[in-house]
Amino acid sequence: MSSFEDHYDTSRFRDVHLDLLRRIEELGPRFAARAPEVDRTAAFPTQNYRDLAEHGFLKLVIPEDYGGFGLSLFEYATIGAEIGKYCGATALTFNMHTSSMLWLRYMYEMPNLTAEEKRAFSRMRDLQFPKVVEQGAIFSQPISEGGTNWTSDPIRTNCRRVEGGWIINGFKKFASLAGHCDYYSIVCTEHFEGRAPRHEDTMDFAVHKDSPGLSITGEWDPMGMRGTTSLDLVLEDVFVTEDDLMMPAGVFVKTLPQWPAMMATLTPAYMGVAQSAYDFTVRYLRGEVEGQPPIDRRVYPTKRAAVARMFQRLAEMRALWTAAFAEARPFPSKAEVMRLYAAQYAVMEGVQELAALAIRTCGGQSMLKSLPLERIYRDSRCGALMLPYTTEIMEDYLSVMSVYDMDEVDRVGADTVSARVSMWRPASDGRASDAA
């Protein structure tokens, strides 16, 4: 298996970052050994999470003031990619937990929050971060609702004010970590009498796994990423209080479009899957796959040419992806956002191309379930479908941003026009004056 030192100029990496990457290199072979059974049974990688928790990975991005490592978005992305190299399902679910912590950290730091929003947000961080740092809690982040595009209309899962808090009712589809987390970060829309639901009324609550009215339903037998256990959640009159809030009302839609890289955090898992496809192909051609005859297939020019193509494609993907995360920041420029969208597109499409080329290059045996490549291939097909940045949506965003000014894009028709709510918009000139 390749080393992270093969992929980056680590001379600029912080010591804590390097130490955590090395820990993944130590843990990774365990993840890879468990991956076939996780895939076969569509079971959650519980033991992998025990290993991650034991080594502190649940608190990767939590600020140091709260007892976390305080890793940047770029630093987290490189670690997510390393986990994905060994087990895609572990990396993808780990992102759901880490994204919940990223939102708590970075949305609070946004300069367009009011002083009142900052004060409220500060209290929420004081309540939520210790659940992870001190109690080892795992968070899930289910947003999709099935049959609706949560990036367009206001989220249909709703809450209503009652004495002492709110009552939540709704449904979440593809709730990764279902039954295996401690808290669900439930994004919903607060409803008011006489007013239509609005994006500005979006709320986010930490709902405990044992909350009355919360249930897990459905079956989970997908094509790929089987260990994510992304079952359905049903919320029926689930009671929450102010102590459960993870974000002040309205901050979700106010900040997320101005921190677009926060919605590209599914890519590390697939960057890792792409690397694993290449790494396996090299080992296979060299006759170094455990349990297989030591046949040297490097002598065939067609296979050497194919692995060269794989390396070229992988290097292009990683260069664009690395640069996009390295420059990620709130209120980015249009050029930075377009590079981010291009990186998202490159990874989610490129991983499929690499896995398919690996299958072709390694030949018939690669289709056997006794080898990891057929699982890697199935996992690779899933990323392009995941909201909010599906391949189709990225094509729309990049196409209109390439040839239109930003004040024109909403007048340009497309099948994906409704998904432009989550599209980056230029910051208003007055954002700094609104900050705390």
Short mmCIF file of C-alpha atoms in Angstrom, two decimals:
data_model
loop_
_atom_site.label_atom_id
_atom_site.label_comp_id
_atom_site.label_asym_id
_atom_site.label_seq_id
_atom_site.Cartn_x
_atom_site.Cartn_y
_atom_site.Cartn_z
CA MET A 1 0.00 0.00 0.00
CA SER A 2 1.27 3.47 -0.85
CA SER A 3 2.26 5.92 1.89
CA PHE A 4 0.80 9.38 2.43
CA GLU A 5 4.34 10.67 2.00
CA ASP A 6 4.07 9.64 -1.67
CA HIS A 7 1.17 12.06 -2.19
CA TYR A 8 2.11 15.34 -0.52
CA ASP A 9 4.98 17.66 0.29
CA THR A 10 4.93 16.88 3.99
CA SER A 11 7.72 19.32 4.85
CA ARG A 12 5.00 21.91 5.54
CA PHE A 13 2.79 19.60 7.61
CA ARG A 14 2.45 20.23 11.34
CA ASP A 15 3.81 17.58 13.70
CA VAL A 16 0.35 16.74 15.03
CA HIS A 17 -0.90 16.24 11.47
CA LEU A 18 1.99 13.92 10.60
CA ASP A 19 1.52 11.95 13.80
CA LEU A 20 -2.14 11.34 13.04
CA LEU A 21 -1.39 10.30 9.46
CA ARG A 22 1.15 7.79 10.77
CA ARG A 23 -1.44 6.43 13.19
CA ILE A 24 -3.75 5.74 10.24
CA GLU A 25 -0.93 3.91 8.48
CA GLU A 26 -0.68 1.70 11.56
CA LEU A 27 -4.43 1.18 11.89
CA GLY A 28 -5.14 0.92 8.15
CA PRO A 29 -4.16 -2.71 7.61
CA ARG A 30 -6.65 -3.69 10.34
CA PHE A 31 -9.37 -1.73 8.51
CA ALA A 32 -8.47 -3.41 5.22
CA ALA A 33 -8.56 -6.86 6.81
CA ARG A 34 -12.07 -6.21 8.17
CA ALA A 35 -13.40 -4.59 4.99
CA PRO A 36 -14.46 -7.81 3.16
CA GLU A 37 -16.67 -8.96 6.04
CA VAL A 38 -18.08 -5.46 6.55
CA ASP A 39 -19.01 -5.42 2.87
CA ARG A 40 -20.33 -8.98 2.73
CA THR A 41 -22.68 -8.51 5.68
CA ALA A 42 -23.43 -4.80 5.14
CA ALA A 43 -22.44 -4.38 8.78
CA PHE A 44 -21.18 -1.23 10.44
CA PRO A 45 -17.37 -1.21 11.00
CA THR A 46 -17.73 -1.01 14.78
CA GLN A 47 -14.23 -2.21 15.59
CA ASN A 48 -12.73 0.39 13.26
CA TYR A 49 -14.55 3.08 15.22
CA ARG A 50 -13.24 1.70 18.48
CA ASP A 51 -9.73 2.00 17.07
CA LEU A 52 -10.38 5.54 15.84
CA ALA A 53 -11.84 6.60 19.17
CA GLU A 54 -8.98 5.04 21.13
CA HIS A 55 -6.47 7.07 19.12
CA GLY A 56 -8.38 10.35 19.40
CA PHE A 57 -9.70 10.67 15.87
CA LEU A 58 -13.24 11.58 16.94
CA LYS A 59 -11.93 14.99 18.07
CA LEU A 60 -9.77 15.74 15.01
CA VAL A 61 -11.26 19.12 14.11
CA ILE A 62 -12.53 20.21 17.51
CA PRO A 63 -10.65 23.35 18.64
CA GLU A 64 -7.71 22.85 20.96
CA ASP A 65 -9.41 25.07 23.56
CA TYR A 66 -12.04 22.34 23.89
CA GLY A 67 -9.53 19.49 24.04
CA GLY A 68 -9.44 18.59 20.35
CA PHE A 69 -6.59 18.51 17.85
CA GLY A 70 -7.81 21.61 16.01
CA LEU A 71 -7.00 20.23 12.55
CA SER A 72 -7.79 22.37 9.53
CA LEU A 73 -10.17 21.30 6.79
CA PHE A 74 -7.21 20.39 4.58
CA GLU A 75 -5.57 18.36 7.32
CA TYR A 76 -8.78 16.46 7.95
CA ALA A 77 -9.21 15.79 4.21
CA THR A 78 -5.80 14.12 3.97
CA ILE A 79 -6.62 11.87 6.93
CA GLY A 80 -10.04 11.00 5.50
CA ALA A 81 -8.38 9.99 2.24
CA GLU A 82 -5.93 7.75 4.08
CA ILE A 83 -8.78 6.00 5.91
CA GLY A 84 -10.62 5.58 2.60
CA LYS A 85 -7.60 3.84 1.12
CA TYR A 86 -8.16 0.98 3.55
CA CYS A 87 -11.97 1.00 3.97
CA GLY A 88 -14.25 3.30 2.01
CA ALA A 89 -17.27 2.78 4.27
CA THR A 90 -15.29 3.70 7.37
CA ALA A 91 -14.02 6.90 5.74
CA LEU A 92 -17.46 7.89 4.45
CA THR A 93 -19.21 7.44 7.79
CA PHE A 94 -16.33 9.05 9.65
CA ASN A 95 -16.94 12.12 7.51
CA MET A 96 -20.52 12.36 8.79
CA HIS A 97 -19.25 12.60 12.35
CA THR A 98 -16.42 14.97 11.49
CA SER A 99 -18.66 17.23 9.39
CA SER A 100 -20.91 17.77 12.40
CA MET A 101 -17.88 18.97 14.34
CA LEU A 102 -16.64 21.07 11.40
CA TRP A 103 -19.95 22.93 11.26
CA LEU A 104 -19.81 23.67 14.98
CA ARG A 105 -16.28 24.94 14.61
CA TYR A 106 -16.20 26.89 11.38
CA MET A 107 -19.72 28.26 11.12
CA TYR A 108 -19.17 29.93 14.48
CA GLU A 109 -16.12 31.72 13.06
CA MET A 110 -18.00 33.20 10.08
CA PRO A 111 -17.72 37.01 9.93
CA ASN A 112 -21.34 37.51 8.86
CA LEU A 113 -22.83 36.34 12.16
CA THR A 114 -24.41 38.92 14.40
CA ALA A 115 -23.23 39.44 17.97
CA GLU A 116 -26.39 37.73 19.23
CA GLU A 117 -25.83 34.73 16.95
CA LYS A 118 -22.23 34.44 18.13
CA ARG A 119 -23.26 34.43 21.78
CA ALA A 120 -25.88 31.76 21.18
CA PHE A 121 -23.50 29.69 19.08
CA SER A 122 -20.78 29.87 21.74
CA ARG A 123 -23.08 28.27 24.30
CA MET A 124 -23.98 25.49 21.85
CA ARG A 125 -20.31 24.66 21.31
CA ASP A 126 -19.79 24.58 25.08
CA LEU A 127 -22.50 21.93 25.30
CA GLN A 128 -21.76 19.81 22.22
CA PHE A 129 -17.97 19.57 21.96
CA PRO A 130 -17.54 17.96 25.41
CA LYS A 131 -19.86 15.14 24.36
CA VAL A 132 -17.15 14.04 21.93
CA VAL A 133 -14.02 15.04 23.84
CA GLU A 134 -15.08 13.81 27.27
CA GLN A 135 -17.67 11.13 26.50
CA GLY A 136 -16.42 9.80 23.15
CA ALA A 137 -19.78 10.44 21.48
CA ILE A 138 -20.22 9.71 17.77
CA PHE A 139 -22.42 12.02 15.67
CA SER A 140 -24.29 11.26 12.48
CA GLN A 141 -25.41 13.90 10.01
CA PRO A 142 -28.51 12.76 8.10
CA ILE A 143 -29.92 15.47 5.84
CA SER A 144 -31.41 13.78 2.75
CA GLU A 145 -35.14 13.11 2.87
CA GLY A 146 -35.80 10.88 -0.13
CA GLY A 147 -37.66 12.12 -3.18
CA THR A 148 -36.85 15.74 -2.35
CA ASN A 149 -33.78 17.82 -2.98
CA TRP A 150 -32.77 19.37 0.34
CA THR A 151 -30.59 21.88 -1.52
CA SER A 152 -33.66 23.49 -3.14
CA ASP A 153 -36.88 23.61 -1.09
CA PRO A 154 -36.76 24.18 2.68
CA ILE A 155 -36.07 20.94 4.52
CA ARG A 156 -39.34 19.10 5.10
CA THR A 157 -38.47 17.65 8.48
CA ASN A 158 -39.92 20.31 10.75
CA CYS A 159 -39.99 21.51 14.31
CA ARG A 160 -42.59 23.54 16.17
CA ARG A 161 -42.24 25.47 19.39
CA VAL A 162 -43.81 23.95 22.46
CA GLU A 163 -43.39 24.65 26.16
CA GLY A 164 -39.75 24.07 27.08
CA GLY A 165 -38.48 23.41 23.56
CA TRP A 166 -39.55 22.05 20.19
CA ILE A 167 -41.26 18.97 18.75
CA ILE A 168 -39.61 17.49 15.64
CA ASN A 169 -41.49 15.49 13.01
CA GLY A 170 -40.04 14.17 9.78
CA PHE A 171 -38.07 11.58 7.88
CA LYS A 172 -34.41 11.20 6.94
CA LYS A 173 -33.18 8.98 4.12
CA PHE A 174 -29.68 7.46 3.92
CA ALA A 175 -28.94 8.14 7.58
CA SER A 176 -25.39 6.82 7.73
CA LEU A 177 -24.36 5.31 11.09
CA ALA A 178 -28.03 4.58 11.83
CA GLY A 179 -28.08 2.57 15.05
CA HIS A 180 -24.35 3.06 15.59
CA CYS A 181 -24.03 6.69 16.67
CA ASP A 182 -24.86 8.50 19.89
CA TYR A 183 -26.41 11.64 18.37
CA TYR A 184 -28.09 12.51 15.09
CA SER A 185 -27.52 16.05 13.85
CA ILE A 186 -31.07 16.70 12.65
CA VAL A 187 -31.43 19.64 10.29
CA CYS A 188 -35.05 20.77 10.09
CA THR A 189 -37.22 23.80 9.35
CA GLU A 190 -39.04 25.60 12.12
CA HIS A 191 -42.71 26.06 11.21
CA PHE A 192 -44.81 29.04 12.24
CA GLU A 193 -48.54 29.58 11.99
CA GLY A 194 -49.50 31.69 8.99
CA ARG A 195 -46.04 31.62 7.36
CA ALA A 196 -44.75 29.33 4.64
CA PRO A 197 -41.58 27.35 5.48
CA ARG A 198 -38.38 29.30 4.71
CA HIS A 199 -34.69 28.47 4.41
CA GLU A 200 -34.08 31.23 6.95
CA ASP A 201 -35.87 29.14 9.58
CA THR A 202 -33.53 26.14 9.30
CA MET A 203 -32.56 24.63 12.65
CA ASP A 204 -30.05 21.96 13.68
CA PHE A 205 -30.48 19.78 16.79
CA ALA A 206 -28.38 17.01 18.37
CA VAL A 207 -30.98 14.28 18.88
CA HIS A 208 -29.90 11.48 21.20
CA LYS A 209 -30.18 7.94 19.84
CA ASP A 210 -32.60 6.94 22.63
CA SER A 211 -34.96 9.89 22.25
CA PRO A 212 -38.65 8.87 22.44
CA GLY A 213 -40.22 9.07 19.00
CA LEU A 214 -36.99 8.38 17.10
CA SER A 215 -36.97 5.10 15.17
CA ILE A 216 -34.84 3.38 12.52
CA THR A 217 -36.63 1.69 9.63
CA GLY A 218 -36.03 0.10 6.26
CA GLU A 219 -33.59 -2.42 4.86
CA TRP A 220 -29.97 -1.83 3.89
CA ASP A 221 -28.66 -3.94 1.01
CA PRO A 222 -26.97 -1.48 -1.37
CA MET A 223 -24.55 -1.99 -4.23
CA GLY A 224 -21.60 -0.24 -2.60
CA MET A 225 -20.45 1.47 0.59
CA ARG A 226 -22.38 -1.27 2.34
CA GLY A 227 -20.85 -0.73 5.76
CA THR A 228 -22.33 2.75 6.12
CA THR A 229 -25.66 1.25 7.37
CA SER A 230 -27.53 4.22 5.91
CA LEU A 231 -31.02 3.25 7.02
CA ASP A 232 -34.04 5.54 7.36
CA LEU A 233 -34.87 7.67 10.40
CA VAL A 234 -38.42 8.51 11.42
CA LEU A 235 -39.01 11.30 13.92
CA GLU A 236 -42.44 11.44 15.52
CA ASP A 237 -42.97 14.18 18.10
CA VAL A 238 -39.31 14.05 19.19
CA PHE A 239 -38.85 16.59 21.96
CA VAL A 240 -35.69 18.75 22.01
CA THR A 241 -34.61 21.78 24.01
CA GLU A 242 -32.25 24.71 23.63
CA ASP A 243 -29.50 22.54 25.09
CA ASP A 244 -29.76 20.32 22.01
CA LEU A 245 -29.20 23.09 19.47
CA MET A 246 -26.11 22.80 17.27
CA MET A 247 -26.59 26.01 15.35
CA PRO A 248 -28.68 29.16 15.86
CA ALA A 249 -31.81 29.53 13.76
CA GLY A 250 -31.07 30.71 10.23
CA VAL A 251 -27.29 30.32 10.47
CA PHE A 252 -27.31 27.16 8.34
CA VAL A 253 -28.47 28.88 5.16
CA LYS A 254 -26.66 32.10 6.06
CA THR A 255 -23.23 30.48 6.24
CA LEU A 256 -23.11 27.25 4.25
CA PRO A 257 -23.21 28.79 0.74
CA GLN A 258 -20.28 30.99 1.84
CA TRP A 259 -18.20 28.00 3.00
CA PRO A 260 -18.62 25.74 -0.05
CA ALA A 261 -15.67 23.48 0.81
CA MET A 262 -17.63 22.31 3.85
CA MET A 263 -19.96 20.49 1.45
CA ALA A 264 -17.11 18.81 -0.45
CA THR A 265 -16.02 16.64 2.46
CA LEU A 266 -17.36 13.45 0.91
CA THR A 267 -14.44 13.53 -1.53
CA PRO A 268 -11.68 12.38 0.87
CA ALA A 269 -13.27 8.93 1.16
CA TYR A 270 -13.39 8.59 -2.61
CA MET A 271 -9.90 9.97 -3.07
CA GLY A 272 -8.81 7.10 -0.84
CA VAL A 273 -10.86 4.57 -2.80
CA ALA A 274 -9.21 5.77 -6.02
CA GLN A 275 -5.78 5.33 -4.47
CA SER A 276 -6.68 1.82 -3.34
CA ALA A 277 -7.67 0.85 -6.89
CA TYR A 278 -4.30 1.98 -8.18
CA ASP A 279 -2.36 0.38 -5.32
CA PHE A 280 -4.05 -2.99 -5.83
CA THR A 281 -3.40 -2.92 -9.56
CA VAL A 282 0.30 -2.30 -9.03
CA ARG A 283 0.55 -5.13 -6.48
CA TYR A 284 -1.37 -7.47 -8.76
CA LEU A 285 0.85 -6.79 -11.76
CA ARG A 286 3.92 -7.31 -9.59
CA GLY A 287 2.59 -10.62 -8.31
CA GLU A 288 2.48 -9.38 -4.72
CA VAL A 289 -1.19 -9.97 -3.78
CA GLU A 290 -1.45 -12.19 -0.74
CA GLY A 291 -2.96 -15.58 -1.51
CA GLN A 292 -2.34 -15.25 -5.26
CA PRO A 293 0.40 -16.95 -7.29
CA PRO A 294 3.47 -14.70 -7.65
CA ILE A 295 2.96 -14.18 -11.38
CA ASP A 296 4.80 -11.24 -12.92
CA ARG A 297 2.32 -9.52 -15.23
CA ARG A 298 4.48 -6.45 -15.75
CA VAL A 299 5.88 -8.01 -18.92
CA TYR A 300 2.73 -7.13 -20.88
CA PRO A 301 3.02 -3.69 -22.55
CA THR A 302 -0.76 -3.20 -22.58
CA LYS A 303 -0.94 -3.59 -18.80
CA ARG A 304 2.00 -1.26 -18.23
CA ALA A 305 0.31 1.31 -20.44
CA ALA A 306 -2.94 0.96 -18.51
CA VAL A 307 -1.31 1.44 -15.11
CA ALA A 308 0.48 4.48 -16.51
CA ARG A 309 -2.89 5.92 -17.49
CA MET A 310 -4.16 5.18 -13.99
CA PHE A 311 -1.25 7.00 -12.37
CA GLN A 312 -1.69 9.99 -14.67
CA ARG A 313 -5.41 10.23 -13.89
CA LEU A 314 -4.85 9.76 -10.17
CA ALA A 315 -2.11 12.40 -10.05
CA GLU A 316 -4.35 14.91 -11.85
CA MET A 317 -7.21 14.23 -9.44
CA ARG A 318 -5.06 14.50 -6.35
CA ALA A 319 -3.31 17.69 -7.49
CA LEU A 320 -6.61 19.49 -8.13
CA TRP A 321 -8.19 18.10 -4.97
CA THR A 322 -5.20 18.91 -2.75
CA ALA A 323 -4.99 22.47 -4.06
CA ALA A 324 -8.73 23.05 -3.56
CA PHE A 325 -8.66 21.94 0.08
CA ALA A 326 -5.39 23.72 0.80
CA GLU A 327 -6.92 27.06 -0.21
CA ALA A 328 -10.37 26.37 1.28
CA ARG A 329 -11.75 29.28 3.31
CA PRO A 330 -15.01 31.08 4.01
CA PHE A 331 -16.08 33.76 1.54
CA PRO A 332 -13.85 32.46 -1.25
CA SER A 333 -13.45 34.07 -4.65
CA LYS A 334 -15.32 32.82 -7.70
CA ALA A 335 -12.11 31.34 -9.10
CA GLU A 336 -11.47 29.43 -5.88
CA VAL A 337 -15.00 28.07 -5.85
CA MET A 338 -14.77 26.91 -9.46
CA ARG A 339 -11.55 25.06 -8.65
CA LEU A 340 -13.31 23.42 -5.70
CA TYR A 341 -16.27 22.36 -7.85
CA ALA A 342 -13.85 21.05 -10.47
CA ALA A 343 -12.02 19.05 -7.80
CA GLN A 344 -15.31 17.58 -6.57
CA TYR A 345 -16.22 16.58 -10.11
CA ALA A 346 -12.76 15.18 -10.85
CA VAL A 347 -12.71 12.94 -7.79
CA MET A 348 -16.25 11.58 -8.04
CA GLU A 349 -15.94 10.84 -11.76
CA GLY A 350 -12.28 9.88 -11.69
CA VAL A 351 -12.65 7.25 -8.99
CA GLN A 352 -15.11 5.37 -11.21
CA GLU A 353 -12.77 5.58 -14.19
CA LEU A 354 -9.83 4.31 -12.17
CA ALA A 355 -11.75 1.39 -10.68
CA ALA A 356 -13.09 0.38 -14.09
CA LEU A 357 -9.62 0.56 -15.64
CA ALA A 358 -8.22 -1.47 -12.75
CA ILE A 359 -10.81 -4.21 -13.39
CA ARG A 360 -9.94 -4.28 -17.09
CA THR A 361 -6.21 -4.31 -16.42
CA CYS A 362 -6.22 -7.01 -13.77
CA GLY A 363 -8.56 -9.24 -15.76
CA GLY A 364 -11.12 -11.87 -14.85
CA GLN A 365 -9.82 -12.72 -11.39
CA SER A 366 -10.42 -9.13 -10.28
CA MET A 367 -14.17 -9.83 -10.39
CA LEU A 368 -13.90 -12.44 -7.65
CA LYS A 369 -15.14 -11.45 -4.21
CA SER A 370 -12.04 -13.01 -2.70
CA LEU A 371 -10.12 -9.99 -4.01
CA PRO A 372 -10.90 -6.37 -3.03
CA LEU A 373 -11.15 -4.85 -6.49
CA GLU A 374 -14.77 -5.73 -7.17
CA ARG A 375 -15.71 -4.10 -3.84
CA ILE A 376 -13.62 -1.06 -4.69
CA TYR A 377 -15.42 -0.86 -8.03
CA ARG A 378 -18.86 -0.98 -6.40
CA ASP A 379 -17.87 1.61 -3.80
CA SER A 380 -16.53 3.90 -6.51
CA ARG A 381 -19.92 4.17 -8.20
CA CYS A 382 -21.63 5.83 -5.23
CA GLY A 383 -19.89 9.20 -4.88
CA ALA A 384 -21.26 10.92 -7.99
CA LEU A 385 -24.82 10.47 -6.67
CA MET A 386 -24.42 12.14 -3.30
CA LEU A 387 -25.98 15.52 -2.55
CA PRO A 388 -25.41 18.38 -2.44
CA TYR A 389 -22.60 18.17 -5.01
CA THR A 390 -23.68 15.41 -7.38
CA THR A 391 -21.92 15.19 -10.72
CA GLU A 392 -24.98 16.62 -12.49
CA ILE A 393 -25.14 19.57 -10.10
CA MET A 394 -21.41 20.23 -10.48
CA GLU A 395 -21.79 20.27 -14.25
CA ASP A 396 -24.57 22.84 -13.91
CA TYR A 397 -22.67 25.03 -11.46
CA LEU A 398 -19.47 25.01 -13.50
CA SER A 399 -21.27 25.57 -16.79
CA VAL A 400 -23.19 28.66 -15.67
CA MET A 401 -20.30 30.10 -13.64
CA SER A 402 -18.02 29.75 -16.66
CA VAL A 403 -20.08 31.82 -19.06
CA TYR A 404 -22.39 33.98 -16.92
CA ASP A 405 -21.91 36.64 -14.30
CA MET A 406 -23.15 35.57 -10.88
CA ASP A 407 -26.09 37.99 -10.97
CA GLU A 408 -27.30 36.20 -14.12
CA VAL A 409 -27.16 32.55 -13.09
CA ASP A 410 -30.63 32.35 -11.55
CA ARG A 411 -32.17 33.33 -14.87
CA VAL A 412 -30.50 30.43 -16.68
CA GLY A 413 -32.79 27.42 -16.98
CA ALA A 414 -31.67 23.81 -16.35
CA ASP A 415 -32.98 20.55 -14.94
CA THR A 416 -30.87 21.22 -11.84
CA VAL A 417 -31.85 24.88 -11.40
CA SER A 418 -33.66 24.09 -8.14
CA ALA A 419 -30.38 22.90 -6.62
CA ARG A 420 -28.76 26.31 -6.92
CA VAL A 421 -29.81 27.29 -3.40
CA SER A 422 -26.59 25.66 -2.17
CA MET A 423 -24.51 27.30 -4.88
CA TRP A 424 -21.85 29.78 -3.76
CA ARG A 425 -22.80 33.44 -4.05
CA PRO A 426 -20.55 36.51 -3.87
CA ALA A 427 -20.47 38.05 -0.42
CA SER A 428 -22.43 41.25 0.06
CA ASP A 429 -20.36 44.35 0.62
CA GLY A 430 -21.93 44.77 4.02
CA ARG A 431 -21.10 41.39 5.51
CA ALA A 432 -18.28 42.68 7.72
CA SER A 433 -20.48 45.34 9.28
CA ASP A 434 -22.93 42.62 10.34
CA ALA A 435 -20.26 40.62 12.15
CA ALA A 436 -19.85 40.48 15.89
#
